[in-house]
Coordinates of C-alpha atoms in Angstrom, one line a residue:
M13 CA -11.7 -14.8 35.5
G14 CA -14.5 -14.0 33.0
I15 CA -18.0 -12.5 32.9
P16 CA -21.3 -14.4 33.0
L17 CA -23.0 -14.6 29.5
K18 CA -26.1 -12.9 30.8
N19 CA -24.1 -9.8 31.7
I20 CA -22.3 -9.7 28.3
L21 CA -25.6 -9.6 26.5
N22 CA -25.9 -6.0 27.7
I23 CA -22.6 -4.9 26.1
G24 CA -22.0 -3.3 22.7
G25 CA -23.7 -4.9 19.6
L26 CA -25.0 -7.9 21.7
R27 CA -27.7 -5.6 23.0
E28 CA -29.4 -5.9 19.6
C29 CA -28.8 -9.6 19.3
K30 CA -31.4 -12.3 20.3
V31 CA -31.0 -15.5 22.3
I32 CA -32.8 -18.3 20.4
A33 CA -31.6 -21.4 22.2
G34 CA -29.8 -22.5 25.4
H35 CA -31.6 -20.0 27.7
K36 CA -30.7 -22.1 30.7
A37 CA -27.0 -21.6 30.0
L38 CA -26.9 -17.9 30.4
N39 CA -24.8 -18.2 33.6
N40 CA -21.9 -19.7 31.5
I41 CA -18.7 -17.8 32.0
V42 CA -17.1 -16.1 29.0
T43 CA -13.4 -15.5 29.2
Y44 CA -12.7 -14.9 25.5
V45 CA -14.3 -13.9 22.2
T46 CA -13.1 -15.5 18.9
V47 CA -14.3 -15.8 15.3
M48 CA -14.8 -19.1 13.5
E49 CA -12.7 -18.8 10.3
V50 CA -12.0 -22.5 9.5
P51 CA -14.1 -25.7 9.6
D52 CA -11.8 -27.3 12.3
I53 CA -11.9 -24.3 14.6
V54 CA -12.9 -26.6 17.6
K55 CA -9.4 -28.0 18.0
W56 CA -8.1 -24.5 18.7
L57 CA -10.6 -23.7 21.4
K58 CA -9.6 -23.6 25.0
G59 CA -13.0 -23.3 26.7
N60 CA -15.3 -20.6 27.9
E61 CA -15.3 -18.8 24.5
L62 CA -18.1 -16.8 22.9
L63 CA -17.7 -18.0 19.3
L64 CA -18.8 -15.6 16.5
T65 CA -19.6 -17.2 13.1
S66 CA -21.6 -16.9 9.9
L67 CA -21.2 -20.7 9.5
Y68 CA -19.5 -20.0 6.2
P69 CA -16.9 -22.9 6.5
I70 CA -19.9 -25.3 6.8
K71 CA -22.6 -23.4 5.1
D72 CA -23.5 -26.2 2.7
N73 CA -23.4 -29.0 5.3
V74 CA -26.4 -29.0 7.6
E75 CA -25.2 -32.2 9.3
A76 CA -21.9 -30.5 10.2
Q77 CA -23.8 -27.5 11.5
I78 CA -25.7 -29.7 13.9
Q79 CA -22.6 -31.7 14.9
L80 CA -20.9 -28.4 15.7
I81 CA -22.9 -28.0 18.9
E82 CA -21.7 -31.4 20.2
K83 CA -18.1 -30.5 19.4
L84 CA -18.4 -27.1 21.1
K85 CA -19.8 -28.8 24.2
E86 CA -16.7 -31.1 24.3
A87 CA -14.5 -28.0 24.0
G88 CA -16.3 -26.2 26.8
T89 CA -17.5 -23.3 24.7
A90 CA -19.8 -20.9 26.5
A91 CA -22.0 -19.6 23.6
L92 CA -22.3 -19.5 19.9
A93 CA -23.3 -16.3 18.1
I94 CA -24.5 -16.8 14.5
K95 CA -25.0 -14.2 11.7
P96 CA -27.3 -16.2 9.4
S97 CA -28.2 -13.5 6.8
R98 CA -25.2 -13.8 4.6
F99 CA -24.5 -17.5 3.9
I100 CA -27.4 -19.5 5.4
E101 CA -31.1 -18.6 5.2
K102 CA -31.9 -19.6 8.8
I103 CA -30.4 -21.4 11.8
P104 CA -31.5 -25.1 11.7
E105 CA -34.1 -26.2 14.3
E106 CA -32.2 -29.3 15.1
M107 CA -29.2 -27.1 15.9
K108 CA -31.3 -25.2 18.5
K109 CA -32.6 -28.4 20.0
K110 CA -29.0 -29.7 20.4
A111 CA -28.0 -26.4 22.0
D112 CA -30.8 -26.7 24.6
K113 CA -29.8 -30.3 25.3
Y114 CA -26.1 -29.6 25.8
G115 CA -26.4 -26.2 27.6
I116 CA -24.9 -24.0 24.9
T117 CA -26.5 -20.6 24.3
I118 CA -27.2 -19.7 20.6
I119 CA -27.4 -16.0 19.8
E120 CA -28.7 -14.7 16.5
I121 CA -26.7 -11.6 15.2
P122 CA -28.7 -9.1 13.1
E123 CA -27.3 -8.3 9.6
K124 CA -26.5 -4.6 10.7
I125 CA -24.3 -5.7 13.5
S126 CA -20.7 -6.4 12.6
Y127 CA -18.3 -8.7 14.5
L128 CA -16.3 -5.7 15.6
D129 CA -19.5 -4.3 17.3
I130 CA -19.3 -7.3 19.5
L131 CA -15.5 -8.1 19.7
S132 CA -14.2 -4.8 20.9
P133 CA -16.6 -3.9 23.7
V134 CA -16.9 -7.4 25.1
M135 CA -13.1 -7.9 25.1
N136 CA -12.6 -4.6 26.8
A137 CA -15.2 -5.6 29.5
I138 CA -13.5 -9.0 30.0
F139 CA -10.1 -7.4 30.4
N140 CA -11.4 -4.8 32.8
K141 CA -13.0 -7.5 34.9
K142 CA -10.0 -9.8 35.1
I143 CA -8.2 -10.0 38.4
V144 CA -4.5 -9.9 37.6
L145 CA -1.9 -11.1 40.1
Q146 CA -0.5 -7.6 40.7
E147 CA 2.6 -8.7 42.5
D148 CA 3.7 -11.0 39.6
L149 CA 2.9 -8.3 37.1
E150 CA 4.9 -5.7 38.9
Q151 CA 7.9 -8.0 39.1
A152 CA 7.7 -8.8 35.4
T153 CA 7.3 -5.2 34.5
M154 CA 10.4 -4.3 36.6
L155 CA 12.4 -7.0 34.9
L156 CA 11.4 -5.9 31.4
N157 CA 12.1 -2.2 32.3
E158 CA 15.7 -3.1 33.4
I159 CA 16.5 -4.5 29.9
S160 CA 17.8 -1.7 27.8
L161 CA 16.4 -2.2 24.2
T162 CA 18.9 0.4 23.0
R163 CA 21.9 -1.4 24.3
S164 CA 21.0 -5.1 24.0
G165 CA 18.6 -5.0 21.1
F166 CA 15.4 -7.0 20.8
N167 CA 16.7 -10.6 21.3
E168 CA 17.4 -10.3 25.1
F169 CA 14.0 -8.6 25.6
I170 CA 12.1 -11.3 23.8
E171 CA 14.0 -14.1 25.6
T172 CA 13.1 -12.5 28.9
L173 CA 9.4 -12.2 27.8
A174 CA 9.4 -15.8 26.8
F175 CA 10.9 -16.8 30.2
L176 CA 8.3 -14.7 32.1
T177 CA 5.3 -16.1 30.2
K178 CA 6.7 -19.7 29.8
S179 CA 5.8 -19.6 26.1
K180 CA 7.4 -19.2 22.7
I181 CA 7.6 -15.6 21.7
Y182 CA 8.1 -14.2 18.2
L183 CA 8.6 -10.5 17.5
E184 CA 7.5 -9.2 14.1
S185 CA 8.2 -5.8 12.5
L186 CA 5.7 -4.6 9.9
V187 CA 7.9 -1.7 8.7
P188 CA 11.2 -2.4 6.7
Y189 CA 13.4 0.0 8.6
I190 CA 12.9 -1.7 12.0
K191 CA 15.0 -4.9 11.9
V192 CA 14.2 -7.8 14.2
D193 CA 15.6 -11.3 14.4
D194 CA 13.3 -12.9 11.7
T195 CA 14.3 -16.6 11.9
T196 CA 10.8 -18.2 12.3
E197 CA 9.2 -19.4 9.0
M198 CA 5.8 -18.0 9.8
M199 CA 3.2 -16.9 7.2
P200 CA 2.3 -13.2 7.4
L201 CA -1.0 -12.1 9.1
S202 CA -3.9 -11.6 6.7
E203 CA -5.3 -8.2 6.0
E204 CA -8.4 -9.1 8.0
Q205 CA -6.3 -10.1 11.0
L206 CA -4.2 -6.9 10.8
S207 CA -7.4 -4.8 10.7
E208 CA -8.8 -6.7 13.7
L209 CA -5.7 -6.1 15.7
L210 CA -5.7 -2.4 14.9
A211 CA -9.4 -2.1 15.7
I212 CA -9.2 -4.0 19.1
Q213 CA -5.7 -2.8 20.1
R214 CA -5.5 -5.6 22.6
P215 CA -4.0 -9.2 22.5
L216 CA -6.2 -11.5 20.4
R217 CA -6.3 -15.3 20.0
M218 CA -5.6 -16.1 16.3
I219 CA -4.7 -18.9 14.1
R220 CA -1.3 -18.4 12.3
Y221 CA 0.5 -20.7 9.9
L222 CA 4.1 -21.6 10.7
N223 CA 4.2 -22.7 7.0
K224 CA 1.6 -23.2 4.3
N225 CA 0.2 -26.3 6.0
Q226 CA 0.9 -26.1 9.7
A227 CA -1.6 -23.9 11.6
E228 CA -1.2 -23.0 15.2
S229 CA -3.4 -21.3 17.8
C230 CA -1.5 -18.3 19.3
I231 CA -2.0 -15.0 21.1
V232 CA -1.0 -11.9 19.0
T233 CA -0.4 -8.6 20.7
P234 CA -0.2 -5.4 18.6
I235 CA 2.5 -2.8 18.7
I236 CA 0.8 0.5 17.9
I237 CA 2.3 4.0 17.3
D238 CA 0.1 7.0 16.6
G239 CA -2.8 4.8 15.6
Y240 CA -0.8 2.7 13.1
L241 CA 0.2 -1.0 13.5
F242 CA 4.0 -1.2 13.5
G243 CA 4.6 -4.8 14.7
T244 CA 3.2 -7.7 16.7
I245 CA 4.2 -10.1 19.5
T246 CA 3.1 -13.6 18.8
S247 CA 2.9 -16.2 21.7
W248 CA 2.7 -20.0 21.3
D249 CA 2.3 -22.8 23.8
Y250 CA 0.6 -20.4 26.3
N251 CA -0.9 -21.8 29.5
I252 CA -4.7 -21.0 29.7
E253 CA -4.5 -21.2 33.5
F254 CA -2.2 -18.2 33.7
M255 CA -3.4 -16.3 30.7
E256 CA -4.6 -13.3 32.6
V257 CA -1.1 -12.5 33.9
D258 CA 0.6 -13.4 30.6
L259 CA -1.7 -11.2 28.6
A260 CA -1.0 -8.3 31.0
I261 CA 2.7 -8.9 30.8
Q262 CA 2.5 -9.0 27.0
E263 CA 0.6 -5.7 26.9
K264 CA 3.3 -4.1 29.1
A265 CA 6.0 -5.5 26.8
S266 CA 4.1 -4.1 23.8
R267 CA 4.1 -0.6 25.3
L268 CA 7.9 -0.8 26.0
L269 CA 8.5 -2.1 22.4
S270 CA 6.4 0.7 21.0
L271 CA 8.7 3.2 22.6
E272 CA 11.8 1.6 20.9
F273 CA 9.9 1.3 17.6
L274 CA 9.1 5.0 17.9
R275 CA 12.7 5.9 18.6
Q276 CA 13.8 4.0 15.4
K277 CA 10.9 5.6 13.4
V278 CA 12.1 9.1 14.4
K279 CA 15.7 8.2 13.5
Y280 CA 14.6 6.9 10.1
E281 CA 12.5 9.9 9.4
I282 CA 15.4 12.2 10.2
E283 CA 17.7 10.2 8.0
Q284 CA 15.2 10.5 5.1
Q285 CA 14.9 14.2 5.7
Y286 CA 18.7 14.5 5.4
K287 CA 18.6 12.4 2.2
S288 CA 15.9 14.5 0.7
E289 CA 18.0 17.7 1.4
Y290 CA 21.0 16.0 -0.1
L291 CA 19.1 15.1 -3.3
R292 CA 17.8 18.7 -3.5
D293 CA 21.4 20.0 -3.2
L294 CA 22.8 17.4 -5.6
L295 CA 20.2 17.9 -8.4
L296 CA 19.2 21.5 -8.0
N297 CA 21.9 23.5 -6.3
E298 CA 24.8 24.2 -8.6
D299 CA 26.6 26.5 -6.1
I300 CA 27.6 23.8 -3.6
D301 CA 31.2 22.5 -3.8
T302 CA 31.2 19.2 -5.7
R303 CA 33.7 17.6 -3.2
D304 CA 31.2 18.2 -0.5
L305 CA 28.4 16.6 -2.5
E306 CA 30.6 13.6 -3.3
E307 CA 31.5 13.1 0.4
R308 CA 27.9 13.4 1.5
G309 CA 26.8 11.1 -1.4
R310 CA 29.0 8.2 -0.1
L311 CA 26.8 8.0 3.0
Y312 CA 24.0 7.0 0.7
G313 CA 26.1 4.7 -1.5
L314 CA 26.8 7.1 -4.4
K315 CA 29.8 6.0 -6.4
E316 CA 31.0 8.9 -8.5
T317 CA 33.0 6.7 -10.8
L318 CA 29.9 4.8 -12.0
P319 CA 27.5 6.0 -14.7
Y320 CA 23.9 6.6 -13.5
F321 CA 20.5 7.3 -15.1
L322 CA 17.7 9.0 -13.2
I323 CA 14.1 8.0 -12.9
I324 CA 11.3 10.3 -11.7
I325 CA 8.0 8.6 -10.7
R326 CA 4.8 10.5 -10.4
D327 CA 1.3 9.4 -9.8
K328 CA -1.7 11.0 -11.5
N329 CA -2.4 13.1 -8.4
T330 CA 1.1 14.5 -8.0
L331 CA -0.1 18.1 -7.8
N332 CA -2.3 17.3 -4.8
K333 CA -1.4 18.6 -1.4
N334 CA -0.4 15.2 0.0
N335 CA 2.9 13.6 -1.0
I336 CA 1.9 9.9 -1.4
F337 CA 5.5 8.9 -2.1
S338 CA 6.9 10.5 1.0
E339 CA 4.2 8.7 3.1
R340 CA 5.0 5.3 1.6
L341 CA 8.7 5.7 0.9
T342 CA 9.7 3.0 3.3
K343 CA 7.7 0.3 1.5
V344 CA 8.8 1.5 -1.9
E345 CA 12.5 1.6 -0.9
A346 CA 12.4 -1.9 0.6
L347 CA 10.9 -3.3 -2.6
L348 CA 13.3 -1.5 -4.9
K349 CA 16.4 -2.3 -2.9
E350 CA 15.5 -6.0 -3.6
I351 CA 15.8 -5.2 -7.3
D352 CA 19.2 -3.5 -7.1
A353 CA 21.0 -2.8 -3.8
D354 CA 22.9 0.0 -5.3
I355 CA 19.8 2.0 -6.2
I356 CA 19.5 5.4 -4.4
I357 CA 15.9 6.4 -3.6
G358 CA 14.4 9.6 -2.2
C359 CA 11.6 12.2 -2.5
L360 CA 11.8 15.5 -4.2
R361 CA 9.0 17.9 -5.3
K362 CA 6.3 15.3 -4.5
S363 CA 8.0 12.8 -6.8
L364 CA 10.0 9.7 -6.2
I365 CA 13.6 10.1 -7.4
I366 CA 15.6 6.9 -8.2
M367 CA 19.3 6.9 -9.2
V368 CA 20.2 3.7 -10.9
P369 CA 23.8 2.6 -11.8
Y370 CA 24.0 1.6 -15.4
K371 CA 24.4 -2.2 -16.0
N372 CA 23.5 -2.8 -19.6
Q373 CA 20.5 -2.1 -21.8
K374 CA 18.8 -5.5 -21.3
I375 CA 19.2 -5.5 -17.5
N376 CA 18.1 -1.8 -17.3
A377 CA 14.9 -2.6 -19.2
K378 CA 14.1 -5.4 -16.7
I379 CA 14.9 -3.1 -13.8
L380 CA 12.6 -0.4 -15.1
D381 CA 9.7 -2.8 -15.5
R382 CA 10.1 -4.1 -12.0
I383 CA 10.4 -0.5 -10.6
Y384 CA 7.1 0.4 -12.3
L385 CA 5.2 -2.7 -11.1
N386 CA 6.5 -2.4 -7.5
S387 CA 5.8 1.4 -7.3
K388 CA 2.3 0.9 -8.6
K389 CA 1.7 -1.9 -6.1
V390 CA 2.7 0.2 -3.1
I391 CA 0.7 3.4 -3.9
H392 CA -2.3 1.5 -5.4
Q393 CA -2.7 3.6 -8.5
E394 CA -1.3 4.3 -11.9
V395 CA 2.2 5.9 -12.1
K396 CA 4.3 7.3 -14.9
L397 CA 8.1 6.9 -15.1
G398 CA 10.3 9.6 -16.7
V399 CA 13.8 8.2 -17.6
G400 CA 16.8 10.4 -18.3
S401 CA 19.9 9.3 -20.2
T402 CA 23.0 7.7 -18.7
Y403 CA 25.8 10.0 -17.6
Q404 CA 28.8 9.9 -15.3
G405 CA 29.7 12.5 -12.6
L406 CA 27.6 15.0 -10.7
S407 CA 26.9 17.3 -13.7
G408 CA 25.7 14.1 -15.5
L409 CA 23.3 13.3 -12.7
R410 CA 21.8 16.8 -12.9
K411 CA 21.4 16.5 -16.6
S412 CA 19.8 13.1 -16.4
Y413 CA 17.4 14.5 -13.7
R414 CA 16.4 17.4 -15.9
E415 CA 15.8 15.0 -18.8
A416 CA 13.7 12.6 -16.6
E417 CA 11.7 15.6 -15.4
K418 CA 10.9 16.7 -18.9
A419 CA 10.0 13.1 -19.8
V420 CA 7.6 12.6 -16.9
T421 CA 6.1 16.1 -17.4
I422 CA 5.7 16.3 -21.2
G423 CA 5.5 12.5 -21.9
P424 CA 2.1 11.6 -20.5
A425 CA 0.4 14.1 -22.9
I426 CA 2.2 12.9 -26.1
K427 CA 2.8 9.3 -25.1
K428 CA -0.6 8.6 -23.6
D429 CA -0.3 4.8 -23.8
Q430 CA 3.2 4.5 -22.3
T431 CA 3.9 4.2 -18.6
I432 CA 7.7 4.3 -19.0
I433 CA 8.8 7.4 -21.0
Y434 CA 12.4 8.0 -22.1
F435 CA 13.7 11.5 -22.7
E436 CA 15.2 10.3 -25.9
Q437 CA 11.7 9.3 -27.2
L438 CA 10.5 12.9 -26.9
G439 CA 11.9 13.8 -30.3
V440 CA 11.3 17.4 -31.4
Y441 CA 9.7 18.1 -28.0
R442 CA 13.3 18.1 -26.6
L443 CA 14.0 21.2 -28.7
I444 CA 10.7 22.9 -27.9
S445 CA 11.3 22.4 -24.2
L446 CA 14.5 24.5 -24.5
I447 CA 12.6 27.6 -25.6
K448 CA 12.2 29.7 -22.5
E449 CA 10.0 32.4 -24.0
K450 CA 6.5 30.9 -23.5
K451 CA 4.7 33.9 -25.1
E452 CA 6.5 33.2 -28.4
L453 CA 5.5 29.5 -28.2
N454 CA 1.9 30.5 -27.6
H455 CA 2.0 33.0 -30.5
F456 CA 3.4 30.3 -32.8
Y457 CA 0.7 27.7 -32.2
E458 CA -2.0 30.4 -32.4
E459 CA -0.7 31.5 -35.7
A460 CA -0.5 27.9 -37.0
I461 CA -3.7 26.2 -35.7
G462 CA -5.5 28.9 -33.7
D463 CA -8.3 29.1 -36.3
L464 CA -8.7 25.3 -36.2
L465 CA -9.1 25.4 -32.4
K466 CA -11.7 28.1 -32.7
Y467 CA -13.6 26.2 -35.4
D468 CA -13.6 23.0 -33.5
Q469 CA -15.3 24.7 -30.6
E470 CA -18.2 25.6 -32.8
S471 CA -18.5 22.4 -34.9
D472 CA -18.1 18.7 -34.6
L473 CA -15.5 18.1 -37.4
D474 CA -12.6 17.7 -34.9
L475 CA -10.2 19.2 -37.4
V476 CA -7.3 19.3 -34.9
Y477 CA -7.7 15.7 -34.1
T478 CA -8.1 14.9 -37.9
I479 CA -4.8 16.6 -38.8
E480 CA -3.0 14.9 -35.9
Q481 CA -4.1 11.5 -37.1
Y482 CA -3.2 12.4 -40.7
F483 CA 0.4 13.1 -39.7
K484 CA 0.5 10.0 -37.4
C485 CA -0.6 7.8 -40.3
N486 CA 2.3 9.3 -42.4
E487 CA -0.2 11.2 -44.6
S488 CA -1.9 8.0 -45.9
L489 CA -5.5 9.0 -46.8
K490 CA -6.9 5.4 -46.5
E491 CA -5.1 4.6 -43.1
T492 CA -6.2 7.9 -41.7
A493 CA -9.8 7.5 -42.8
D494 CA -9.9 4.0 -41.3
K495 CA -8.5 5.3 -38.0
L496 CA -11.2 8.0 -37.9
Y497 CA -14.0 5.7 -39.1
I498 CA -14.9 8.0 -42.0
H499 CA -14.9 7.8 -45.8
V500 CA -11.9 9.0 -47.7
N501 CA -13.9 11.7 -49.4
T502 CA -15.0 13.0 -46.0
L503 CA -11.3 13.1 -45.0
K504 CA -10.4 15.0 -48.2
Y505 CA -13.2 17.5 -47.4
R506 CA -11.8 18.0 -43.9
L507 CA -8.2 18.5 -45.2
Q508 CA -9.5 21.1 -47.6
K509 CA -11.3 22.8 -44.8
I510 CA -8.1 22.9 -42.8
K511 CA -6.3 24.6 -45.7
S512 CA -9.0 27.2 -46.1
L513 CA -9.0 28.0 -42.4
T514 CA -5.2 28.2 -41.8
G515 CA -4.1 29.2 -45.3
L516 CA -1.5 26.5 -45.0
S517 CA -1.2 23.8 -47.8
L518 CA -0.3 20.2 -47.1
Q519 CA 1.3 20.1 -50.5
K520 CA 3.9 22.7 -49.6
S521 CA 6.8 21.5 -47.3
E522 CA 7.2 24.7 -45.4
E523 CA 3.5 25.2 -44.8
K524 CA 3.0 21.5 -43.8
L525 CA 5.9 21.8 -41.4
M526 CA 4.2 24.9 -39.9
L527 CA 1.0 22.9 -39.3
H528 CA 2.9 20.0 -37.8
M529 CA 5.0 22.1 -35.5
G530 CA 2.0 24.1 -34.5
L531 CA 0.4 20.9 -33.2
K532 CA 3.6 19.9 -31.4
V533 CA 3.9 23.3 -29.7
F534 CA 0.2 23.1 -28.7
N535 CA 0.6 19.7 -27.2
Y536 CA 3.7 20.8 -25.3
H537 CA 1.9 23.9 -24.0
Y538 CA -0.9 21.9 -22.4
S539 CA 1.4 19.1 -21.1
S540 CA 3.5 21.6 -19.2
Q541 CA 0.6 23.5 -17.6

């Protein structure tokens, strides 16, 4: 049972819409609201719909726009709401005449009104109005409640739901740690469809593809936990005559499934917490008995006889309050496990920690590239990978972790163009990082290049940058001048200025080393801030 169109016009965004044709059809009953996404939408319609469209699928075909009214009449559509501002200049007059003739109301949607402004309130009104056969619903609910999801799993529950609704039912998990029987070759829902389900939080009629070419009309019911979409129930071959009862049963099933999804979510989060605590003990706590660490490690697939190298991944906002890797660990872990099932993944100190068993140099390089691309894909921003050397045993894992941490901490400042930074590439910075006395390091670079830094603050010669490029170009005057876009004589003047300010000559090995090391220590100082 639906609602007369004239009553719906007083709900939500429709209050600001205008009826421009089919005024005599305002008593048409509306039982559903759907969106026209494809040109052949008519064959998916069941009747009594309020159809929302921008006419985009047929925006360049005026004849098709006019014929649409005839097709909607044949399908029993109640009304057509058009948003003309985006893809067509105006609604054709011939279209309005056809609507008056066939008794289909045409509603014009203003540009400021979105589809969701209409969909959500109208669907809520329709659901509240529907008269559900309470006896059937109570019996169905009792039967579903009797099935223990914990004991029998999802299959028996879904089979019972299919029996109750006399339709094909497919359960889909949108999180990798909740496993369902995924045997149907069905294309994933689009981002727009997922957003619509999350916004409406009710069963919606949608078009889904069983494969790339075969599209089917179906009812999709969201499974929502704490405001997030965790899965869906998709129903095919539904009977329009009993849809009110079936939809109510599916909503009951969705609520029961959400409880089981929540139970598995909590279980997974506890397991991840234990794994993070284990990684902290394994990599940072040297007081714990190694036999205990080896035993706990076997739970996560750690093989103490294999050599491993560690990777630390950080995003550019690692120091922010939120831990983006912890929030999206499930997706990252699912993708990386496809690369190598023996990888161990966890979060530590707002970074992603990956322990990779060593294969060979060529395979490892491919693994690293794929890890970088998949991690970047999940968190939607640039990431840096610090890679430690390969070692065997627990002490080796700790050493590789410390190396990876130095690589990802120091590396971005000195290897600005690299996204994957190996500890072994840090060169002299590996030695500098071993110096614990920070005051001595500060004193060293102040003594070597402090006057250059002060001078650069008061002039535009960029002497520090100049000497850096000079060393990078292996002290070639021409190559350095080209790199700086200056004349060789200008470069010579700058180098003489550097000598006069620092008292260090580039012609004397010890003094040149002092300058070079001063730059290295300065870069290390700011990379480790």
